[in-house]
Amino acid sequence: MAKILVADDSASMRQMVEFTLKEAGHQVVAAEDGQAALNLAKGMTADLVITDINMPNMDGITLIRELRALPAFKFIFILTLTTESTTEKKMEGKDAGATGWIVKPFNPEKLLATVNKVLG
C-alpha cells in the first residue's frame, strides 16, 4: 500500500483516480489544484504524486518544481495524468522532475499498471 497525493482540478477525474487507487489498496490524499496539493505536501510524506498539468492557481509543471524543492519530495515518483501529449510539454514536465506521463482519457488499468511499475 502506498500513500499517493493526487492533484486535479476536475472533481470527476479526482474521484475516478481516487476510487481506482483506493480499490487497489492505496491511501489517497486529493487536492483540487497545484497550490492546494503543495500546501498538503508540506505537511505530509507520500510515496507517489499524480498531477494534472492544466489547473488554476498553480499548474502541474510548477507544482512538480515546487515539490522537488521539498526534501520529502526530492526523490519520490511524480506522474502526470493529463490531456497534454505534445513532446514539448512532456520535455517541460521531465525537466521539472516528472517521472512519468500518462495521457488522458483516464484508463484505470493503465493507471494501476503504471503506479505498480513505479512503486514496484
mmCIF file of C-alpha atoms in Angstrom:
data_model
loop_
_atom_site.group_PDB
_atom_site.id
_atom_site.type_symbol
_atom_site.label_atom_id
_atom_site.label_comp_id
_atom_site.label_asym_id
_atom_site.label_seq_id
_atom_site.Cartn_x
_atom_site.Cartn_y
_atom_site.Cartn_z
ATOM 1 C CA MET A 1 0.000 0.000 0.000
ATOM 2 C CA ALA A 2 1.302 3.416 -0.955
ATOM 3 C CA LYS A 3 0.334 6.917 0.131
ATOM 4 C CA ILE A 4 -0.496 8.876 -3.009
ATOM 5 C CA LEU A 5 -1.094 12.619 -3.418
ATOM 6 C CA VAL A 6 -3.433 13.385 -6.345
ATOM 7 C CA ALA A 7 -3.887 16.874 -7.840
ATOM 8 C CA ASP A 8 -6.552 17.543 -10.475
ATOM 9 C CA ASP A 9 -8.961 20.446 -10.885
ATOM 10 C CA SER A 10 -11.663 18.170 -12.301
ATOM 11 C CA ALA A 11 -13.743 16.766 -9.419
ATOM 12 C CA SER A 12 -14.891 13.798 -11.506
ATOM 13 C CA MET A 13 -11.319 12.961 -12.562
ATOM 14 C CA ARG A 14 -10.109 13.252 -8.954
ATOM 15 C CA GLN A 15 -12.898 10.939 -7.810
ATOM 16 C CA MET A 16 -12.146 8.339 -10.517
ATOM 17 C CA VAL A 17 -8.423 8.332 -9.764
ATOM 18 C CA GLU A 18 -9.070 8.232 -6.017
ATOM 19 C CA PHE A 19 -11.565 5.368 -6.378
ATOM 20 C CA THR A 20 -9.208 3.358 -8.615
ATOM 21 C CA LEU A 21 -6.253 3.782 -6.257
ATOM 22 C CA LYS A 22 -8.265 3.081 -3.088
ATOM 23 C CA GLU A 23 -9.762 -0.063 -4.669
ATOM 24 C CA ALA A 24 -6.171 -1.241 -5.211
ATOM 25 C CA GLY A 25 -5.459 -0.676 -1.513
ATOM 26 C CA HIS A 26 -3.651 2.656 -1.635
ATOM 27 C CA GLN A 27 -4.153 5.610 0.682
ATOM 28 C CA VAL A 28 -5.093 8.748 -1.283
ATOM 29 C CA VAL A 29 -4.919 12.440 -0.425
ATOM 30 C CA ALA A 30 -6.604 14.605 -3.089
ATOM 31 C CA ALA A 31 -6.246 18.296 -3.950
ATOM 32 C CA GLU A 32 -8.211 20.478 -6.374
ATOM 33 C CA ASP A 33 -5.192 22.320 -7.816
ATOM 34 C CA GLY A 34 -1.424 22.624 -7.603
ATOM 35 C CA GLN A 35 -1.446 25.180 -4.801
ATOM 36 C CA ALA A 36 -3.701 23.021 -2.613
ATOM 37 C CA ALA A 37 -1.506 19.988 -3.376
ATOM 38 C CA LEU A 38 1.638 21.885 -2.425
ATOM 39 C CA ASN A 39 0.032 23.024 0.835
ATOM 40 C CA LEU A 40 -0.897 19.409 1.643
ATOM 41 C CA ALA A 41 2.556 18.152 0.645
ATOM 42 C CA LYS A 42 4.264 20.469 3.110
ATOM 43 C CA GLY A 43 2.551 18.635 5.972
ATOM 44 C CA MET A 44 2.881 15.041 4.797
ATOM 45 C CA THR A 45 5.025 12.396 3.208
ATOM 46 C CA ALA A 46 3.930 10.428 0.166
ATOM 47 C CA ASP A 47 5.197 7.548 -1.932
ATOM 48 C CA LEU A 48 3.850 8.952 -5.190
ATOM 49 C CA VAL A 49 2.279 12.103 -6.645
ATOM 50 C CA ILE A 50 -0.130 12.080 -9.594
ATOM 51 C CA THR A 51 -0.850 15.516 -11.021
ATOM 52 C CA ASP A 52 -2.777 17.108 -13.855
ATOM 53 C CA ILE A 53 -0.883 19.748 -15.850
ATOM 54 C CA ASN A 54 -3.560 22.338 -16.654
ATOM 55 C CA MET A 55 -5.016 23.598 -13.358
ATOM 56 C CA PRO A 56 -5.934 27.009 -11.919
ATOM 57 C CA ASN A 57 -3.876 28.708 -9.149
ATOM 58 C CA MET A 58 -0.800 26.547 -9.843
ATOM 59 C CA ASP A 59 -0.276 24.305 -12.847
ATOM 60 C CA GLY A 60 1.221 20.825 -12.676
ATOM 61 C CA ILE A 61 4.650 21.787 -14.042
ATOM 62 C CA THR A 62 5.041 24.464 -11.352
ATOM 63 C CA LEU A 63 3.769 22.004 -8.732
ATOM 64 C CA ILE A 64 6.384 19.444 -9.790
ATOM 65 C CA ARG A 65 9.161 22.052 -9.500
ATOM 66 C CA GLU A 66 7.897 23.174 -6.078
ATOM 67 C CA LEU A 67 7.611 19.581 -4.828
ATOM 68 C CA ARG A 68 11.121 18.756 -5.995
ATOM 69 C CA ALA A 69 12.364 21.647 -3.843
ATOM 70 C CA LEU A 70 10.916 19.982 -0.708
ATOM 71 C CA PRO A 71 13.298 17.464 0.927
ATOM 72 C CA ALA A 72 10.499 14.896 1.471
ATOM 73 C CA PHE A 73 9.570 15.001 -2.248
ATOM 74 C CA LYS A 74 13.004 15.302 -3.818
ATOM 75 C CA PHE A 75 13.217 11.652 -4.877
ATOM 76 C CA ILE A 76 9.646 10.326 -4.902
ATOM 77 C CA PHE A 77 7.846 9.381 -8.100
ATOM 78 C CA ILE A 78 5.723 12.064 -9.746
ATOM 79 C CA LEU A 79 3.382 11.058 -12.566
ATOM 80 C CA THR A 80 1.387 13.425 -14.731
ATOM 81 C CA LEU A 81 -2.147 12.469 -15.773
ATOM 82 C CA THR A 82 -3.114 14.982 -18.435
ATOM 83 C CA THR A 83 -4.636 15.655 -21.853
ATOM 84 C CA GLU A 84 -1.315 17.249 -22.849
ATOM 85 C CA SER A 85 0.585 14.944 -25.184
ATOM 86 C CA THR A 86 2.987 17.215 -27.077
ATOM 87 C CA THR A 87 6.687 16.440 -26.954
ATOM 88 C CA GLU A 88 7.332 19.998 -25.747
ATOM 89 C CA LYS A 89 5.029 19.604 -22.726
ATOM 90 C CA LYS A 90 6.490 16.186 -21.928
ATOM 91 C CA MET A 91 10.032 17.608 -22.036
ATOM 92 C CA GLU A 92 8.942 20.519 -19.852
ATOM 93 C CA GLY A 93 7.486 18.027 -17.377
ATOM 94 C CA LYS A 94 10.598 15.866 -17.438
ATOM 95 C CA ASP A 95 12.823 18.918 -16.942
ATOM 96 C CA ALA A 96 10.676 19.923 -13.945
ATOM 97 C CA GLY A 97 11.160 16.463 -12.443
ATOM 98 C CA ALA A 98 8.212 14.335 -13.599
ATOM 99 C CA THR A 99 8.929 10.604 -13.504
ATOM 100 C CA GLY A 100 6.237 9.547 -15.979
ATOM 101 C CA TRP A 101 3.480 10.826 -18.256
ATOM 102 C CA ILE A 102 0.012 9.307 -18.627
ATOM 103 C CA VAL A 103 -2.262 10.825 -21.290
ATOM 104 C CA LYS A 104 -5.999 11.097 -20.593
ATOM 105 C CA PRO A 105 -8.625 9.771 -21.241
ATOM 106 C CA PHE A 106 -8.406 8.041 -17.909
ATOM 107 C CA ASN A 107 -7.833 4.289 -18.030
ATOM 108 C CA PRO A 108 -7.942 2.600 -14.585
ATOM 109 C CA GLU A 109 -5.959 -0.471 -15.686
ATOM 110 C CA LYS A 110 -3.230 1.600 -17.304
ATOM 111 C CA LEU A 111 -3.031 3.910 -14.277
ATOM 112 C CA LEU A 112 -2.689 0.984 -11.863
ATOM 113 C CA ALA A 113 -0.133 -0.741 -14.105
ATOM 114 C CA THR A 114 1.957 2.447 -14.169
ATOM 115 C CA VAL A 115 1.585 3.021 -10.420
ATOM 116 C CA ASN A 116 2.626 -0.565 -9.700
ATOM 117 C CA LYS A 117 5.563 -0.251 -12.075
ATOM 118 C CA VAL A 118 6.995 2.899 -10.463
ATOM 119 C CA LEU A 119 6.331 1.714 -6.908
ATOM 120 C CA GLY A 120 7.342 -1.881 -7.593
#
